Amino acid sequence: MATHTRGLTETTSVRTRGLTRSFEGRAVLDGLDLEVEPGEFVVLLGRSGSGKSTLLRALAGLDDGVAGSGEIDVPEQISVVFQDSRLLPWQRVLTNVVLGLRGGGARTKGREALAEVGLAGRERAWPGRLSGGEQQRVALARSLVREPQLLLADEPFGALDALTRIRMHGLLRALHERHRPAIVLVTHDVDEAVVLADRVLVLDAGRIGTELRIDIEAPRDPSDPRFAAIRTELLAALGVGGPRSDEEAA
Ligand SMILES: Nc1ncnc2c1ncn2[C@@H]1O[C@H](COP(=O)(O)OP(=O)(O)OP(=O)(O)O)[C@@H](O)[C@H]1O
Ligand SMILES: [Mg+2]
């Protein structure tokens, strides 16, 4: 039996027990146990096809119809951000941000969230007129405005150029500092993981294979020897040799 329960808890933000998900009889997640603390920033690495998106969809409760078992406990308020911003092209930016939001003052909250991601004044723009990075910032504003206890992000910066990505890292860290949701973010980029995470997990053979806590103070410098040591360890866990071959991990 698979259970997915919302409404957790003061001491934990995510808890899975024995989580299994299978496609065509093949277990992609295979008895996976995971705990995330409130406010913790967890980054999930793993080879392509290792089940990262499958895990995120399961946590989000977006995998109806997928065969599986195990327990999932997550908080009530969850936001999800994907690699593409998934904005509605026929709605203006602010409307996209507040779409489906209930309660008074939604548009005011939406404006505040847009200001937080550096897009004050762009409320009436059409999504198609924004750059990829701006669209992802709108997607972040849309998730923020829901005041999530848990933010799930599947390669949210995967389609952005390197410089925009670095800016987005700074922005996401600042938003995390201010709002303190628990975050589970999937990426292929080992340096992104080390820049962002309190804890990095490597998914392997359907479970958490490697787990590293990152205790380097921010802002983290990729040329710091501690950073390099963690990078090497993570690349080894991903089955990639050599300290600077991040691209091969993708
Ligand atoms: N709806 C589906 N039907 C059949 N197989 C699926 C389905 N979704 C995922 N899979 C399979 O499950 C495995 C894990 O897929 P998943 O998308 O979770 O991997 P991933 O780690 O996110 O990979 P990537 O890094 O390439 O995004 C893959 O082998 C994939 O083919
Ligand atoms: Mg994926």
Short mmCIF file of C-alpha atoms and ligand atoms in Angstrom, two decimals:
data_model
loop_
_atom_site.label_atom_id
_atom_site.label_comp_id
_atom_site.label_asym_id
_atom_site.label_seq_id
_atom_site.Cartn_x
_atom_site.Cartn_y
_atom_site.Cartn_z
CA MET A 1 0.00 0.00 0.00
CA ALA A 2 1.20 3.48 -0.83
CA THR A 3 0.27 6.39 1.42
CA HIS A 4 0.73 10.10 0.82
CA THR A 5 -0.13 12.25 3.82
CA ARG A 6 -0.16 16.01 4.04
CA GLY A 7 -0.08 17.83 7.31
CA LEU A 8 3.31 17.05 8.78
CA THR A 9 4.76 18.28 11.42
CA GLU A 10 6.93 20.54 13.46
CA THR A 11 10.08 18.48 13.52
CA THR A 12 10.23 17.07 10.00
CA SER A 13 9.30 18.48 6.60
CA VAL A 14 9.60 15.34 4.53
CA ARG A 15 9.61 11.76 5.63
CA THR A 16 9.51 8.75 3.36
CA ARG A 17 9.66 5.15 4.47
CA GLY A 18 10.25 2.25 2.11
CA LEU A 19 9.28 4.33 -0.89
CA THR A 20 9.05 2.24 -4.04
CA ARG A 21 7.99 3.32 -7.53
CA SER A 22 8.07 1.02 -10.53
CA PHE A 23 7.63 1.37 -14.28
CA GLU A 24 6.90 -1.71 -16.34
CA GLY A 25 7.90 -3.94 -13.45
CA ARG A 26 11.25 -2.17 -12.88
CA ALA A 27 11.70 -0.50 -9.50
CA VAL A 28 13.11 3.00 -10.07
CA LEU A 29 12.77 3.88 -6.40
CA ASP A 30 13.38 0.85 -4.26
CA GLY A 31 12.73 1.17 -0.55
CA LEU A 32 13.89 4.76 -0.29
CA ASP A 33 14.02 6.41 3.15
CA LEU A 34 14.41 10.16 3.33
CA GLU A 35 14.00 12.81 6.02
CA VAL A 36 14.24 16.56 5.53
CA GLU A 37 14.14 19.01 8.41
CA PRO A 38 12.07 22.18 8.37
CA GLY A 39 14.07 24.92 6.67
CA GLU A 40 16.70 22.50 5.41
CA PHE A 41 18.03 22.92 1.85
CA VAL A 42 18.59 19.49 0.32
CA VAL A 43 20.01 18.99 -3.17
CA LEU A 44 19.48 15.71 -4.95
CA LEU A 45 21.99 14.45 -7.50
CA GLY A 46 21.94 11.23 -9.48
CA ARG A 47 22.65 9.94 -12.93
CA SER A 48 20.12 10.48 -15.68
CA GLY A 49 17.33 7.96 -15.22
CA SER A 50 18.19 7.31 -11.57
CA GLY A 51 14.71 8.42 -10.47
CA LYS A 52 15.17 12.01 -9.28
CA SER A 53 12.09 13.34 -11.04
CA THR A 54 10.16 10.25 -10.02
CA LEU A 55 11.01 11.00 -6.39
CA LEU A 56 10.06 14.66 -6.68
CA ARG A 57 6.74 13.85 -8.32
CA ALA A 58 6.02 11.31 -5.60
CA LEU A 59 6.75 13.91 -2.89
CA ALA A 60 4.50 16.41 -4.68
CA GLY A 61 1.73 13.85 -4.94
CA LEU A 62 1.82 14.23 -8.74
CA ASP A 63 2.26 10.56 -9.58
CA ASP A 64 -1.20 9.10 -9.50
CA GLY A 65 -1.32 5.84 -11.39
CA VAL A 66 2.36 4.99 -10.92
CA ALA A 67 2.85 1.59 -9.28
CA GLY A 68 4.37 1.82 -5.86
CA SER A 69 4.36 1.36 -2.14
CA GLY A 70 5.72 2.98 0.99
CA GLU A 71 4.87 6.02 3.08
CA ILE A 72 5.26 9.70 2.32
CA ASP A 73 4.62 12.47 4.82
CA VAL A 74 4.90 16.07 3.64
CA PRO A 75 3.58 19.43 4.83
CA GLU A 76 0.32 21.01 3.77
CA GLN A 77 1.80 23.81 1.66
CA ILE A 78 3.99 22.57 -1.17
CA SER A 79 5.19 24.49 -4.23
CA VAL A 80 6.81 22.91 -7.27
CA VAL A 81 9.15 24.56 -9.77
CA PHE A 82 10.17 22.84 -13.00
CA GLN A 83 12.91 23.36 -15.58
CA ASP A 84 10.54 25.33 -17.77
CA SER A 85 8.57 28.03 -16.06
CA ARG A 86 5.16 26.68 -17.14
CA LEU A 87 3.69 30.17 -17.26
CA LEU A 88 0.45 30.63 -19.15
CA PRO A 89 1.44 32.67 -22.23
CA TRP A 90 -1.97 34.32 -22.55
CA GLN A 91 -1.91 35.71 -19.00
CA ARG A 92 0.18 38.62 -17.83
CA VAL A 93 3.00 38.08 -15.34
CA LEU A 94 1.12 39.15 -12.22
CA THR A 95 -1.92 37.06 -13.11
CA ASN A 96 0.36 34.06 -13.59
CA VAL A 97 1.87 34.62 -10.16
CA VAL A 98 -1.45 34.78 -8.33
CA LEU A 99 -3.38 32.27 -10.44
CA GLY A 100 -5.54 30.06 -8.26
CA LEU A 101 -4.53 31.91 -5.11
CA ARG A 102 -7.40 32.32 -2.71
CA GLY A 103 -8.04 35.02 -0.16
CA GLY A 104 -7.88 38.79 -0.15
CA GLY A 105 -4.79 40.73 -1.07
CA ALA A 106 -3.58 38.15 -3.55
CA ARG A 107 -2.49 40.73 -6.08
CA THR A 108 -0.64 42.74 -3.44
CA LYS A 109 1.19 39.60 -2.33
CA GLY A 110 1.92 38.84 -5.96
CA ARG A 111 3.45 42.29 -6.47
CA GLU A 112 5.58 41.85 -3.36
CA ALA A 113 6.80 38.45 -4.55
CA LEU A 114 7.69 39.89 -7.97
CA ALA A 115 9.63 42.67 -6.25
CA GLU A 116 11.49 40.06 -4.20
CA VAL A 117 12.69 38.31 -7.34
CA GLY A 118 13.71 41.62 -8.91
CA LEU A 119 10.78 42.01 -11.29
CA ALA A 120 8.99 45.03 -9.86
CA GLY A 121 7.39 46.93 -12.71
CA ARG A 122 7.03 43.87 -14.94
CA GLU A 123 3.59 42.87 -13.58
CA ARG A 124 1.80 43.58 -16.86
CA ALA A 125 4.38 42.00 -19.15
CA TRP A 126 3.52 38.93 -21.21
CA PRO A 127 5.60 35.86 -20.30
CA GLY A 128 6.77 35.49 -23.90
CA ARG A 129 8.50 38.87 -23.66
CA LEU A 130 10.67 37.79 -20.73
CA SER A 131 14.06 36.10 -20.92
CA GLY A 132 14.41 32.52 -19.68
CA GLY A 133 15.93 33.71 -16.42
CA GLU A 134 13.14 36.23 -15.91
CA GLN A 135 10.54 33.55 -16.57
CA GLN A 136 12.14 31.34 -13.93
CA ARG A 137 12.07 34.27 -11.52
CA VAL A 138 8.35 34.62 -12.17
CA ALA A 139 8.02 30.88 -11.46
CA LEU A 140 9.87 31.41 -8.17
CA ALA A 141 7.58 34.33 -7.30
CA ARG A 142 4.57 32.15 -8.09
CA SER A 143 5.80 29.47 -5.71
CA LEU A 144 6.78 31.96 -2.98
CA VAL A 145 3.45 33.70 -2.92
CA ARG A 146 1.93 30.44 -1.68
CA GLU A 147 4.21 30.56 1.38
CA PRO A 148 5.29 26.94 0.99
CA GLN A 149 6.65 24.91 3.87
CA LEU A 150 8.24 22.73 1.23
CA LEU A 151 9.60 23.85 -2.14
CA LEU A 152 10.28 21.09 -4.67
CA ALA A 153 12.41 22.09 -7.67
CA ASP A 154 13.32 19.85 -10.60
CA GLU A 155 16.34 21.28 -12.42
CA PRO A 156 14.91 24.79 -12.11
CA PHE A 157 18.01 26.42 -13.63
CA GLY A 158 18.85 23.64 -16.09
CA ALA A 159 17.92 25.64 -19.18
CA LEU A 160 19.71 28.86 -18.18
CA ASP A 161 23.12 30.12 -19.24
CA ALA A 162 25.96 29.94 -16.72
CA LEU A 163 25.89 33.59 -15.66
CA THR A 164 22.13 33.70 -15.19
CA ARG A 165 22.42 30.50 -13.22
CA ILE A 166 24.91 32.05 -10.80
CA ARG A 167 22.55 34.99 -10.28
CA MET A 168 19.67 32.60 -9.66
CA HIS A 169 21.74 30.76 -7.05
CA GLY A 170 22.20 34.01 -5.15
CA LEU A 171 18.52 34.80 -5.44
CA LEU A 172 17.36 31.38 -4.30
CA ARG A 173 19.71 31.43 -1.34
CA ALA A 174 18.42 34.85 -0.33
CA LEU A 175 14.81 33.73 -0.64
CA HIS A 176 15.58 30.63 1.38
CA GLU A 177 17.22 32.73 4.11
CA ARG A 178 14.21 35.00 4.29
CA HIS A 179 11.37 32.50 4.09
CA ARG A 180 13.02 29.30 5.34
CA PRO A 181 10.98 26.69 3.49
CA ALA A 182 12.44 23.22 3.34
CA ILE A 183 13.78 22.77 -0.20
CA VAL A 184 14.44 19.63 -2.21
CA LEU A 185 16.15 20.67 -5.43
CA VAL A 186 17.22 18.30 -8.22
CA THR A 187 20.19 19.16 -10.39
CA HIS A 188 22.80 17.59 -12.67
CA ASP A 189 25.30 20.24 -11.75
CA VAL A 190 27.63 19.21 -8.94
CA ASP A 191 28.87 22.75 -8.33
CA GLU A 192 25.29 24.00 -8.11
CA ALA A 193 24.68 21.36 -5.46
CA VAL A 194 27.69 22.42 -3.40
CA VAL A 195 26.88 26.13 -3.74
CA LEU A 196 23.30 25.72 -2.58
CA ALA A 197 22.87 22.78 -0.25
CA ASP A 198 22.90 22.22 3.46
CA ARG A 199 23.00 18.55 2.52
CA VAL A 200 23.61 16.78 -0.79
CA LEU A 201 22.11 13.37 -1.52
CA VAL A 202 23.06 11.09 -4.39
CA LEU A 203 20.35 8.79 -5.63
CA ASP A 204 21.70 5.39 -6.63
CA ALA A 205 19.95 2.10 -7.35
CA GLY A 206 16.65 3.44 -6.08
CA ARG A 207 17.90 4.71 -2.74
CA ILE A 208 19.98 7.46 -1.18
CA GLY A 209 23.47 6.16 -1.85
CA THR A 210 25.66 9.01 -0.61
CA GLU A 211 24.87 11.81 1.79
CA LEU A 212 27.11 14.79 2.49
CA ARG A 213 26.51 17.70 4.81
CA ILE A 214 28.09 20.93 3.51
CA ASP A 215 29.39 23.10 6.29
CA ILE A 216 31.18 25.73 4.23
CA GLU A 217 30.04 29.26 5.05
CA ALA A 218 28.33 31.32 2.33
CA PRO A 219 29.16 32.64 -0.16
CA ARG A 220 30.85 29.42 -1.17
CA ASP A 221 33.83 29.71 -3.45
CA PRO A 222 34.33 26.92 -6.01
CA SER A 223 38.09 27.43 -5.73
CA ASP A 224 38.02 26.78 -1.96
CA PRO A 225 39.88 23.48 -1.32
CA ARG A 226 36.98 22.24 0.83
CA PHE A 227 34.61 22.89 -2.08
CA ALA A 228 36.93 21.00 -4.41
CA ALA A 229 37.15 18.04 -2.04
CA ILE A 230 33.37 17.77 -1.83
CA ARG A 231 33.07 18.10 -5.61
CA THR A 232 35.52 15.22 -6.07
CA GLU A 233 33.65 13.05 -3.60
CA LEU A 234 30.31 13.72 -5.28
CA LEU A 235 31.66 13.07 -8.76
CA ALA A 236 33.03 9.76 -7.51
CA ALA A 237 29.61 8.91 -6.07
CA LEU A 238 28.14 9.69 -9.51
CA GLY A 239 30.68 7.40 -11.11
CA VAL A 240 32.56 10.21 -12.83
CA GLY A 241 36.34 10.44 -12.48
CA GLY A 242 38.41 13.62 -12.28
CA PRO A 243 37.82 16.72 -10.23
CA ARG A 244 36.73 19.09 -13.05
CA SER A 245 34.54 16.90 -15.24
CA ASP A 246 31.22 18.27 -14.03
CA GLU A 247 29.77 18.24 -17.52
CA GLU A 248 30.10 14.47 -17.74
CA ALA A 249 27.88 14.10 -14.72
CA ALA A 250 25.02 15.55 -16.73
N1 LIG B 1 5.85 7.61 -16.96
C1 LIG B 1 6.85 6.73 -17.14
N2 LIG B 1 6.68 5.58 -17.81
C2 LIG B 1 7.67 4.68 -17.98
N3 LIG B 1 8.90 4.86 -17.47
C3 LIG B 1 9.14 5.97 -16.78
C4 LIG B 1 8.13 6.98 -16.58
N4 LIG B 1 8.66 7.99 -15.85
C5 LIG B 1 9.93 7.64 -15.62
N5 LIG B 1 10.23 6.44 -16.16
C6 LIG B 1 11.53 5.75 -16.10
O1 LIG B 1 11.99 5.78 -14.77
C7 LIG B 1 13.39 6.05 -14.74
C8 LIG B 1 13.65 7.27 -13.87
O2 LIG B 1 13.12 8.41 -14.52
P1 LIG B 1 13.28 9.85 -13.90
O3 LIG B 1 12.64 10.77 -14.84
O4 LIG B 1 12.82 9.83 -12.50
O5 LIG B 1 14.87 10.01 -13.91
P2 LIG B 1 15.75 11.28 -13.57
O6 LIG B 1 16.73 10.86 -12.53
O7 LIG B 1 14.88 12.44 -13.27
O8 LIG B 1 16.52 11.49 -14.94
P3 LIG B 1 17.01 12.85 -15.63
O9 LIG B 1 18.24 13.23 -14.86
O10 LIG B 1 17.36 12.44 -17.02
O11 LIG B 1 15.92 13.87 -15.54
C9 LIG B 1 13.84 6.19 -16.18
O12 LIG B 1 14.39 4.97 -16.60
C10 LIG B 1 12.56 6.48 -16.92
O13 LIG B 1 12.60 5.97 -18.21
MG MG B 2 14.51 14.28 -14.21
#
